Short mmCIF file of C-alpha atoms in Angstrom, two decimals:
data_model
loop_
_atom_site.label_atom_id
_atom_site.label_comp_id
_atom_site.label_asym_id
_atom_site.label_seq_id
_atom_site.Cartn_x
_atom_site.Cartn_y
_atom_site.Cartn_z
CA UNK A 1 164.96 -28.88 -16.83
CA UNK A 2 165.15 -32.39 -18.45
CA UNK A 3 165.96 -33.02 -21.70
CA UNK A 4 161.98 -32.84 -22.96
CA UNK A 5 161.44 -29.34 -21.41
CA UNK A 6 163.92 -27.27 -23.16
CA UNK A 7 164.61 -26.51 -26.94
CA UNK A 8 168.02 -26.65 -28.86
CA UNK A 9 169.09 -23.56 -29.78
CA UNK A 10 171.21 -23.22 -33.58
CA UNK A 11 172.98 -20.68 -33.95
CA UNK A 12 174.55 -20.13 -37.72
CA UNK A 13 176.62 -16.94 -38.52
CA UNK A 14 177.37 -17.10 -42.47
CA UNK A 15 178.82 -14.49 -44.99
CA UNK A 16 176.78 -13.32 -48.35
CA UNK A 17 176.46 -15.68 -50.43
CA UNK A 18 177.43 -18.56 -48.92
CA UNK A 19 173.91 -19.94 -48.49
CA UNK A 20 173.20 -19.44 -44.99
CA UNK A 21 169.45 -19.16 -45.33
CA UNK A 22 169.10 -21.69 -47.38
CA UNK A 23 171.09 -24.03 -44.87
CA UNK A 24 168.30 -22.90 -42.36
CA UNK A 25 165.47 -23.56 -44.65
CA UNK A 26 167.21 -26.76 -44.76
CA UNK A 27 167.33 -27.24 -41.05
CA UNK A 28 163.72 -26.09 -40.75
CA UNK A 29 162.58 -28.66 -43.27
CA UNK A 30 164.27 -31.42 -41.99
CA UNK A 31 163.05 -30.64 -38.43
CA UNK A 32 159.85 -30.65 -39.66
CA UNK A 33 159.40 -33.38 -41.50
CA UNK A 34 161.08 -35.68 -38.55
CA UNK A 35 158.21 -34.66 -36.52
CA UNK A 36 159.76 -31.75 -34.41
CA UNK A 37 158.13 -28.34 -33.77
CA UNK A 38 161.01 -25.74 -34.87
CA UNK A 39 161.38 -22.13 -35.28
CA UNK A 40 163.75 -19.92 -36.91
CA UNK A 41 164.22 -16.25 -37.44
CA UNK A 42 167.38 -14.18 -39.08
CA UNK A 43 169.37 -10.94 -38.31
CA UNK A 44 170.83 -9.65 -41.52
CA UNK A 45 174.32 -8.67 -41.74
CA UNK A 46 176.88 -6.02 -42.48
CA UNK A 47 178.44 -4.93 -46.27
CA UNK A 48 182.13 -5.12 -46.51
CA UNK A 49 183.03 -7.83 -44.09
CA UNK A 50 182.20 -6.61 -41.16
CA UNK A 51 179.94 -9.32 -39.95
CA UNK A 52 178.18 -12.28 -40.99
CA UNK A 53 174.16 -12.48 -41.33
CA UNK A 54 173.10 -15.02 -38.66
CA UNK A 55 170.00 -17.24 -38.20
CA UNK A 56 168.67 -18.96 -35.03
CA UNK A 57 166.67 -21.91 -34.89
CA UNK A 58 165.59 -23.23 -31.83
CA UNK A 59 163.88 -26.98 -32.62
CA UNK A 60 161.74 -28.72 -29.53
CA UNK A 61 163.50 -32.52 -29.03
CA UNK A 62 159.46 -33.91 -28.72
CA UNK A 63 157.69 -34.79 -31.67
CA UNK A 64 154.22 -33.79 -32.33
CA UNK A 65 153.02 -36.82 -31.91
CA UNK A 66 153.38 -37.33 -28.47
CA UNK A 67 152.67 -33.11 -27.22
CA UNK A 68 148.99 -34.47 -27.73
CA UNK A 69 148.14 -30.89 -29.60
CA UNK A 70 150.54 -28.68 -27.34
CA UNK A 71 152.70 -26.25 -29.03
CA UNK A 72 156.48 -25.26 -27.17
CA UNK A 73 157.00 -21.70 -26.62
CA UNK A 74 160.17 -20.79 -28.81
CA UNK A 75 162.60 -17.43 -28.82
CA UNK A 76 163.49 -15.26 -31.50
CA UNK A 77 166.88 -14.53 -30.19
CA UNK A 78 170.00 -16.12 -28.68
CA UNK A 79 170.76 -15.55 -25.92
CA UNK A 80 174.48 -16.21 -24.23
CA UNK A 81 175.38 -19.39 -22.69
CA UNK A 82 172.02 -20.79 -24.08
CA UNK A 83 172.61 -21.96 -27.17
CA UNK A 84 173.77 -25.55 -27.93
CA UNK A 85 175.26 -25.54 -31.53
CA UNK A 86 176.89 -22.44 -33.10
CA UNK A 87 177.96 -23.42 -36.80
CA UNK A 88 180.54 -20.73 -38.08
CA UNK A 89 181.32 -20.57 -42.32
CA UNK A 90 184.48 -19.12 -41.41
CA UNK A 91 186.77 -19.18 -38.34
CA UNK A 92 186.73 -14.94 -37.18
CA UNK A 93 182.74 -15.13 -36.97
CA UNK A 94 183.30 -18.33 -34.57
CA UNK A 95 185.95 -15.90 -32.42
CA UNK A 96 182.70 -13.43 -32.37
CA UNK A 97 180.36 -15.74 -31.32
CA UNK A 98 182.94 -17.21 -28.58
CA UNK A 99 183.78 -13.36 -27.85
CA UNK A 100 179.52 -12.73 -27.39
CA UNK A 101 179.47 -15.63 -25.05
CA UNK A 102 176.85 -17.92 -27.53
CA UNK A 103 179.85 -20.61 -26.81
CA UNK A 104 180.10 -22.61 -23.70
CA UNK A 105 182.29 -26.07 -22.08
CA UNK A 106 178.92 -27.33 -20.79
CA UNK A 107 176.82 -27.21 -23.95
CA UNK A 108 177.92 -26.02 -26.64
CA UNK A 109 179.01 -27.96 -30.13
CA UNK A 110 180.98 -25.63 -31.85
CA UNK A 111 181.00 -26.28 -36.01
CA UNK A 112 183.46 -23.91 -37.94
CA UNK A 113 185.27 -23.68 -40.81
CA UNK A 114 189.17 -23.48 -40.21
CA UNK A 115 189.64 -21.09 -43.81
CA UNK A 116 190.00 -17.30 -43.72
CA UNK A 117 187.89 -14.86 -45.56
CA UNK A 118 189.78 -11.68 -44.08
CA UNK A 119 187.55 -8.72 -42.29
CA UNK A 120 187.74 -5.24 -43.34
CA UNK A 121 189.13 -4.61 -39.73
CA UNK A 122 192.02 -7.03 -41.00
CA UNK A 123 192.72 -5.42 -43.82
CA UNK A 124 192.82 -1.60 -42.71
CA UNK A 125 196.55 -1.65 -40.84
CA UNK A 126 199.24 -0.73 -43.32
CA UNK A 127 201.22 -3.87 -41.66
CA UNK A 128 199.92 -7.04 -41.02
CA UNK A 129 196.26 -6.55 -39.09
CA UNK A 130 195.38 -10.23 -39.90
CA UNK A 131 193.66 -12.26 -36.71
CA UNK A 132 196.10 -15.43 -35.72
CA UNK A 133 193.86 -18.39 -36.67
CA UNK A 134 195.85 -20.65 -34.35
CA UNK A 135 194.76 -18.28 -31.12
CA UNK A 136 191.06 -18.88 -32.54
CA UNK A 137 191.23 -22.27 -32.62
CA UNK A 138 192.96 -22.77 -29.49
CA UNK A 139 190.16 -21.00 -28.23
CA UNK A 140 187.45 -23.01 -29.87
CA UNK A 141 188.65 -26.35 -28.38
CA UNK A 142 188.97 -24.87 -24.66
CA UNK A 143 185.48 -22.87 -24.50
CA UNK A 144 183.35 -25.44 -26.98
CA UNK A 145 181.89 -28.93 -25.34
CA UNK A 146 182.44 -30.36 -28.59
CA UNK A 147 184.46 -28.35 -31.26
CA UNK A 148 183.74 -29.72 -34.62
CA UNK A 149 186.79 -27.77 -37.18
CA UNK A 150 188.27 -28.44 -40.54
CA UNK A 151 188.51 -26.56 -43.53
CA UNK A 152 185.35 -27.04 -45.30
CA UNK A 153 185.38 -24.55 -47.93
CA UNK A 154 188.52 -26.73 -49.32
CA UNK A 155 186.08 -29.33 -49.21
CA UNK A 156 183.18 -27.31 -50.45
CA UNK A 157 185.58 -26.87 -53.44
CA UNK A 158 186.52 -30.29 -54.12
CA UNK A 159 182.92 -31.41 -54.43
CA UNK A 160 181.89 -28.66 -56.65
CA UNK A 161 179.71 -26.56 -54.07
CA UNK A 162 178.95 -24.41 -52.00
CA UNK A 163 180.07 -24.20 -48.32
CA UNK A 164 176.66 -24.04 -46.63
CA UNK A 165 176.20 -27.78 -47.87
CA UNK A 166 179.18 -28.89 -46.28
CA UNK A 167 178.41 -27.14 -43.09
CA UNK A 168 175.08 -29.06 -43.08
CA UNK A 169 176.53 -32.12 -43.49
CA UNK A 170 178.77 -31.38 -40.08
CA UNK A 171 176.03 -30.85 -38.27
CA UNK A 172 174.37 -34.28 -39.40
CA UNK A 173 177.37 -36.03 -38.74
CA UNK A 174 178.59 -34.37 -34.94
CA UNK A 175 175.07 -35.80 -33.66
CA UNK A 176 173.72 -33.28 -32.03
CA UNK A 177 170.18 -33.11 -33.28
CA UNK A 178 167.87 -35.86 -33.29
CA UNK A 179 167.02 -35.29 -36.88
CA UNK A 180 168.29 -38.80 -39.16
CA UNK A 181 170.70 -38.16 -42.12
CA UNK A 182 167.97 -38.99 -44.85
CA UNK A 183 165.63 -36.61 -43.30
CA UNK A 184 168.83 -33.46 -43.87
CA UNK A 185 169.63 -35.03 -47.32
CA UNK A 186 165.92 -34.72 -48.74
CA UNK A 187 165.34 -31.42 -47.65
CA UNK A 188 168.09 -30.58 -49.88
CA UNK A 189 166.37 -32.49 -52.62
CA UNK A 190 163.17 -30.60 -51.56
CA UNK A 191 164.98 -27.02 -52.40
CA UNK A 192 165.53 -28.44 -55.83
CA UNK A 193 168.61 -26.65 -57.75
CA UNK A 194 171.80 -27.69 -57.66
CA UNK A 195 170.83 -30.53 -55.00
CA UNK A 196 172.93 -33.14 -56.88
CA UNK A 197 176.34 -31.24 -55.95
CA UNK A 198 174.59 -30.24 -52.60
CA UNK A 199 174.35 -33.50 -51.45
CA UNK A 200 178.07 -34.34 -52.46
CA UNK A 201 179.32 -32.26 -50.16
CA UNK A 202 176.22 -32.41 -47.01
CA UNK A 203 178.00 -36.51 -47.48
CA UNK A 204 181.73 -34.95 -47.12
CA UNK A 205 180.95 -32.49 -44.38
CA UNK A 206 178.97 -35.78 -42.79
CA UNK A 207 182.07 -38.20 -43.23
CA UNK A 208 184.30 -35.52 -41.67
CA UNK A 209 182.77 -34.54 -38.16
CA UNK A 210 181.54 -38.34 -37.95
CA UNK A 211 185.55 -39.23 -38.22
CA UNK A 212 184.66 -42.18 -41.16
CA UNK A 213 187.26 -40.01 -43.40
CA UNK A 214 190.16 -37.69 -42.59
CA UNK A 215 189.37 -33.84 -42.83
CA UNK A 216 191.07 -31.65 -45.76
CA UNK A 217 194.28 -30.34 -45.50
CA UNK A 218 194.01 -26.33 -45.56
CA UNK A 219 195.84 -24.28 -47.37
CA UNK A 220 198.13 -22.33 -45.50
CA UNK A 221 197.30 -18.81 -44.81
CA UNK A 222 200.08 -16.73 -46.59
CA UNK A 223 203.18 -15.94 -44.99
CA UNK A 224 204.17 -12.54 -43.24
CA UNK A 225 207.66 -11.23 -45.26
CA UNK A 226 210.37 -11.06 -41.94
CA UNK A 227 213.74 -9.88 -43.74
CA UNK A 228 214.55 -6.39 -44.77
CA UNK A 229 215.73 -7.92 -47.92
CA UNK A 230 212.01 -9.83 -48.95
CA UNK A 231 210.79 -7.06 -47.61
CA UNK A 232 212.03 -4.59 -50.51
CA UNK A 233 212.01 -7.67 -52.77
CA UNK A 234 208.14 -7.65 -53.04
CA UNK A 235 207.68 -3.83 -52.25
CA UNK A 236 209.64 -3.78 -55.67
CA UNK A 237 207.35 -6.07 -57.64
CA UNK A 238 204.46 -5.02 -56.01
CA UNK A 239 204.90 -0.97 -56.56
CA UNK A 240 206.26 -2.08 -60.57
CA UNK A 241 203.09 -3.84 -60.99
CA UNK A 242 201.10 -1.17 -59.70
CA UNK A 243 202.68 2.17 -61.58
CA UNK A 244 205.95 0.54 -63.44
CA UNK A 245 209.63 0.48 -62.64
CA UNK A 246 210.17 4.32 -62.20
CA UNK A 247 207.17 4.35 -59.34
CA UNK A 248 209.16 1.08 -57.62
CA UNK A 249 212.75 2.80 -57.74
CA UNK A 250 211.14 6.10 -55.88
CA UNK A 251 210.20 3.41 -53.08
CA UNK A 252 213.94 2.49 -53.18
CA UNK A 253 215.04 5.62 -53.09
CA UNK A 254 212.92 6.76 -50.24
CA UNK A 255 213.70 3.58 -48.44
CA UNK A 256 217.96 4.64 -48.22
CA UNK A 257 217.90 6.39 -45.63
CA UNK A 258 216.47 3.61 -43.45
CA UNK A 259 218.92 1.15 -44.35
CA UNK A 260 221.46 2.73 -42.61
CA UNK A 261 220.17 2.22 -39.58
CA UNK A 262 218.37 -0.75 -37.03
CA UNK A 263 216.94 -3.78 -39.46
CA UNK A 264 213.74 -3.72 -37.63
CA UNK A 265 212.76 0.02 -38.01
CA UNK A 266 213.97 -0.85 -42.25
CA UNK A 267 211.74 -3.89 -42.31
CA UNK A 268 208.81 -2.12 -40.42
CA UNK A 269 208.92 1.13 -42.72
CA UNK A 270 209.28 -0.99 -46.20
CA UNK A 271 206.30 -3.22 -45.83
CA UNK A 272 203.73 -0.23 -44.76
CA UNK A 273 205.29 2.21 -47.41
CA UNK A 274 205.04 -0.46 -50.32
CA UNK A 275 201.55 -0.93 -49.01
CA UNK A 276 200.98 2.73 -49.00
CA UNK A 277 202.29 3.77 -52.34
CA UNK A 278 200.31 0.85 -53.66
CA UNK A 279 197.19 2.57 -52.66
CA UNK A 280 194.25 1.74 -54.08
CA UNK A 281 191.98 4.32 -56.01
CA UNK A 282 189.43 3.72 -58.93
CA UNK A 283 192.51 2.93 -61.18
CA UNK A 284 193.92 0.06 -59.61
CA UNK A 285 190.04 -1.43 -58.70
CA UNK A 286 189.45 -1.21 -62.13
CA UNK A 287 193.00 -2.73 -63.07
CA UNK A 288 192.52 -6.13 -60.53
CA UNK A 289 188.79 -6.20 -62.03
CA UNK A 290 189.47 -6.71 -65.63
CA UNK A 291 192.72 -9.43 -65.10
CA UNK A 292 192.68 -12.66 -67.08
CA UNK A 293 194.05 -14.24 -63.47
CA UNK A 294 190.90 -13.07 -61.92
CA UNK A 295 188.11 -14.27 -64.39
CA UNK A 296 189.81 -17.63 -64.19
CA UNK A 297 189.97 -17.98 -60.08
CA UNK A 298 186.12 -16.81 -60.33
CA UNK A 299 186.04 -19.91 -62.94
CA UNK A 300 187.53 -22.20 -60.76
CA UNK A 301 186.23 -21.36 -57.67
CA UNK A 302 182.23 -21.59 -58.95
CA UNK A 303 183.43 -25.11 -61.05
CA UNK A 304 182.49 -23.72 -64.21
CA UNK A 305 183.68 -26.08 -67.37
CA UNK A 306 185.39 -25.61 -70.51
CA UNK A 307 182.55 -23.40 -72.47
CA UNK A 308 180.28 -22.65 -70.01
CA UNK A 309 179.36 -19.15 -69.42
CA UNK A 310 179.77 -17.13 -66.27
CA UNK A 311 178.27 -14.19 -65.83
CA UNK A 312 180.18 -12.13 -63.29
CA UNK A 313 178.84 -8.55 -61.75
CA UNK A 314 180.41 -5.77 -60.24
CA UNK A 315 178.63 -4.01 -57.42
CA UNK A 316 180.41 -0.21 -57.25
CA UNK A 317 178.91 3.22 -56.15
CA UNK A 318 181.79 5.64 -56.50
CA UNK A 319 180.94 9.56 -55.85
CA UNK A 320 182.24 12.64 -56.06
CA UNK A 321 185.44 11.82 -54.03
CA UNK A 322 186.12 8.80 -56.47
CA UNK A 323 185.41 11.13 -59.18
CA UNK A 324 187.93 14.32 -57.78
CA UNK A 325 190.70 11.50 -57.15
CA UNK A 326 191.27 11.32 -61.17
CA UNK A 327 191.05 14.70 -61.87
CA UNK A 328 193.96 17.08 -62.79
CA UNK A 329 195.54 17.92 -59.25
CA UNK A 330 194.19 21.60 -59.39
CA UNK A 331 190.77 21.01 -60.55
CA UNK A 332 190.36 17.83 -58.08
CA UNK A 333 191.63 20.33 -55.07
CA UNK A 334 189.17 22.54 -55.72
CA UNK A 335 186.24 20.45 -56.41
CA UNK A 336 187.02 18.72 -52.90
CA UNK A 337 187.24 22.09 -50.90
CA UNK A 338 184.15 22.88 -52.37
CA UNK A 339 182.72 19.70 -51.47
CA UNK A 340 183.78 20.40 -47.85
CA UNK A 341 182.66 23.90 -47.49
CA UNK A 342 179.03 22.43 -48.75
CA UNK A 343 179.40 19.63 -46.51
CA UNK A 344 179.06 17.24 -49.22
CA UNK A 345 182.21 14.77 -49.41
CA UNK A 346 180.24 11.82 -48.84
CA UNK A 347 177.41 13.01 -51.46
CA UNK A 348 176.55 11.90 -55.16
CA UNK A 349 177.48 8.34 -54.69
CA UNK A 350 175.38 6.73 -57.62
CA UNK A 351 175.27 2.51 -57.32
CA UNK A 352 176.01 1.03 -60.75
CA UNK A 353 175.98 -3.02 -61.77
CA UNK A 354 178.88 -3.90 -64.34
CA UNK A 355 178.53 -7.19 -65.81
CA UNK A 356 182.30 -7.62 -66.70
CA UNK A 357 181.65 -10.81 -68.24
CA UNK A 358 180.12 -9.26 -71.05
CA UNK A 359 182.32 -6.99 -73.56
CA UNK A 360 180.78 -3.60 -73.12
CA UNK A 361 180.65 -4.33 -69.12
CA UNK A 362 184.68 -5.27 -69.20
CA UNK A 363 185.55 -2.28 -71.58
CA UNK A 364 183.75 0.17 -69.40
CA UNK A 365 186.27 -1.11 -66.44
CA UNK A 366 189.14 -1.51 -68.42
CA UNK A 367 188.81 2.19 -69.51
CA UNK A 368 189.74 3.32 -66.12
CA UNK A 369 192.53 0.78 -65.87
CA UNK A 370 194.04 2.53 -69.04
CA UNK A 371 194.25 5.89 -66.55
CA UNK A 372 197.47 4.64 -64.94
CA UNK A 373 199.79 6.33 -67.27
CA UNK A 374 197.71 9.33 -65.97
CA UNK A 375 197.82 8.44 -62.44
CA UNK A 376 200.67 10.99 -61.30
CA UNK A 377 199.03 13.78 -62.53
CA UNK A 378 195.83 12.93 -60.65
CA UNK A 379 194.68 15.18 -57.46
CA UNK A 380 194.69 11.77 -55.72
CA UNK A 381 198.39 10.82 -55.89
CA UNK A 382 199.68 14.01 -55.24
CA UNK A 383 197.85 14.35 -51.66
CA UNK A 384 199.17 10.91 -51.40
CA UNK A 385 202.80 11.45 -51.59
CA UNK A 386 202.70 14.13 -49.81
CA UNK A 387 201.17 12.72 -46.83
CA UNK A 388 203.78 9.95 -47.50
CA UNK A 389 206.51 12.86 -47.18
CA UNK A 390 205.24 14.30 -43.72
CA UNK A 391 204.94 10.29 -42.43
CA UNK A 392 208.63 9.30 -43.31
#
C-alpha cells in the first residue's frame, strides 16, 4: 500500500500516574487540529507493577481536506508487526512490547525511557530478580528501525514535570508523524494545568531525539553486593535497621556455619537470608511510610518548594491475614486455621485512604511502626523463623 492508504499506528504503554492518557489526548488533539483524521482507544492496566496501561492511536497521513468527505477505516487494536511507533515510559514495558512482537527493523520507531521502575516479578526472588537493562537495550537497537532511548524521567525531573511530557516531546522531535511542533506544544496549552512546566520538558524530550542537545546522564541502577564480606556488611545494617542489633547478630550467628565452607554458597545464603529476615509485614510498611527520608524524596521528586504543601495518600487494604500477623503467636495460629478451615484467608480485606501528610493520617501509621518492639512475639515472626530454620 502507498504511503496515503495506510494509517500510523502509536502504540504508548505507560505506568499510573505518569500521564499516559493525557499524552494521548495530546496526540489526538494535535492530530486533529493539523488536519488528520485520528483515532485512539485504551486498555487499562494491572495494580502492583505488573503491566503498564497502554493506548493506541492510529492517525490517517491525509488531511481532511483533500479525502473530499471520505472517512479512513481505523482499528481499535494493535496488532504485531503493524505498528510504527511504540513509545515506552520505562525500559521493561519496551522489552514487552518487543517480546509481543508490536516492534519491528522495517517500521518501527522505538521511543523508551532508559530508567527502571522495578516489576513486582523483579522484586519477588530473595536474590537479585532484577531484568539486565543493558540486554533490553541491546535489544531495542537490533529489533527497532529507529530506536529513540535516553533517560527521560532524569529529564522529566530536571524540568520540574512529569515524564509523559518529555515522552511527547520525543516523539515530536524523532519525526515520525507529520504533525508540526507548534501543533504538539498547543495541545498541551489546550489541556490547561500545569502546561507551563509541560512544555519545558515536551522542548527537552524534543532537543534530545532531534540530537540539538546531548541526552541525560542516568543514574546508575544500584549495584549487586559480590563479596561474602559486603555481603554480611549490609545484611548487618539492614537486619539492625529493621529489628535492632540483637535481630542482626542472630543473622551472624546463623550465618557461621556457612563461612566455613565454599565463598559462593556464604555469599549466596547471606544476601537471601538478610532479605528474608527483613521481611516485610504491616510493621515495617508502616515504619518506611512514616520516614522523614521518604516525605522529602516525595518532595523532591513532585518539585514541591520551601512551604508548599503536599498532600500525600496511602492506598492499603490489609485483611484478616495482615491482621493475624500481629497478633500474639497463639491467638494469630488459631485465628488463621480457622480462617482456612472456613476457606476465608483471602477474606475481610477492607480498602482504607491514609493521608499521611496530615497529623492524624501519619499518627495512625506511625502507631503500627511503634509495634516493632512487639514484633517477636507476633504469630507472624515466629512462622517466619521457623520456616527460616527448615530452609538453612
Amino acid at each position: 500500500m502507498s504511503a496515503t492508504e495506510q494509517s500510523i499506528n502509536v502504540l504508548i504503554g505507560a505506568l499510573g500516574g505518569e500521564g499516559g492518557g493525557v499524552m494521548a489526548d495530546w496526540l489526538m488533539d494535535a492530530a486533529s487540529a493539523a488536519g488528520f483524521p485520528a483515532q485512539a482507544t485504551s486498555i487499562p492496566g494491572v495494580a502492583q507493577r505488573t503491566g503498564a496501561t497502554t493506548y493506541y492511536l492510529e492517525i490517517y497521513p491525509a488531511k481532511r481536506e483533500v479525502l473530499d468527505g471520505r472517512e479512513p477505516v481505523l482499528a481499535l487494536t494493535p496488532t504485531p508487526a503493524n505498528v510504527d511507533v511504540v513509545i515506552a515510559s520505562e525500559l521493561v514495558e519496551a522489552a514487552r512490547a518487543m517480546q509481543n512482537g508490536y516492534v519491528t527493523p522495517e517500521r518501527t520507531t522505538l521511543i523508551a525511557s532508559t530508567h527502571r521502575i522495578y516489576a513486582t516479578a523483579e522484586k519477588v526472588p530473595g536474590g537479585d530478580g532484577r531484568a539486565d537493562s543493558s540486554r533490553i537495550i541491546e535489544a531495542a537497537r537490533a529489533l527497532a528501525k529507529a530506536p529513540v532511548l535516553f533517560d527521560m524521567q532524569r529529564l522529566a525531573q530536571e524540568n520540574g514535570t512529569v515524564i509523559n511530557a518529555v515522552l511527547f516531546g520525543a516523539l515530536a522531535g524523532s519525526g515520525v508523524l507529520p504533525i508540526p511542533r507548534d501543533a504538539c506544544e498547543q495541545a498541551i496549552r489546550n489541556a490547561g494545568r500545569g502546561a507551563d512546566a509541560s512544555l519545558r520538558g515536551f522542548a527537552a524530550g524534543h532537543d534530545v531525539a532531534k540530537g540539538m542537545r546531548p541526552a541525560p546522564v542516568g543514574l546508575a541502577p544500584a549495584r549487586r553486593a559480590t563479596s561474602l564480606e559486603e555481603v554480611l556488611d549490609l545484611g548487618v545494617a539492614r537486619l539492625t535497621d529493621y529489628q535492632g542489633k540483637a535481630y542482626a547478630q542472630l543473622f551472624l550467628e546463623r550465618m557461621k556455619p556457612f563461612l566455613e565452607g565454599d565463598a559462593r554458597l556464604a555469599t549466596a545464603v547471606g544476601r537471601h537470608l538478610a532479605v528474608w529476615m527483613s521481611y516485610e509485614d504491616v510493621i515495617r510498611v508502616a515504619d518506611l511510610k512514616t520516614r522523614a527520608s521518604r516525605f522529602e524524596r516525595v518532595r523532591r521528586e513532585v518539585g514541591a518548594k520551601d512551604g508548599e504543601p503536599v498532600v500525600i495518600v496511602d492506598y492499603l487494604k490489609p485483611g484478616l491475614e495482615e491482621f493475624a500477623s500481629i497478633l500474639p503467636a497463639a491467638l494469630g495460629r488459631r485465628l488463621v486455621a480457622w480462617a482456612e478451615r472456613k476457606g476465608k484467608v483471602g477474606a475481610f480485606h477492607v480498602g482504607i485512604h491514609i493521608k499521611t501528610s496530615t497529623l492524624l493520617g501519619f499518627l495512625l501509621v506511625r502507631m503500627l511502626a511503634w509495634l516493632k518492639p512487639w514484633r517477636p512475639r507476633s504469630y507472624r515472626y515466629g512462622e517466619e523463623q521457623r520456616l527460616i530454620e527448615r530452609w538453612l
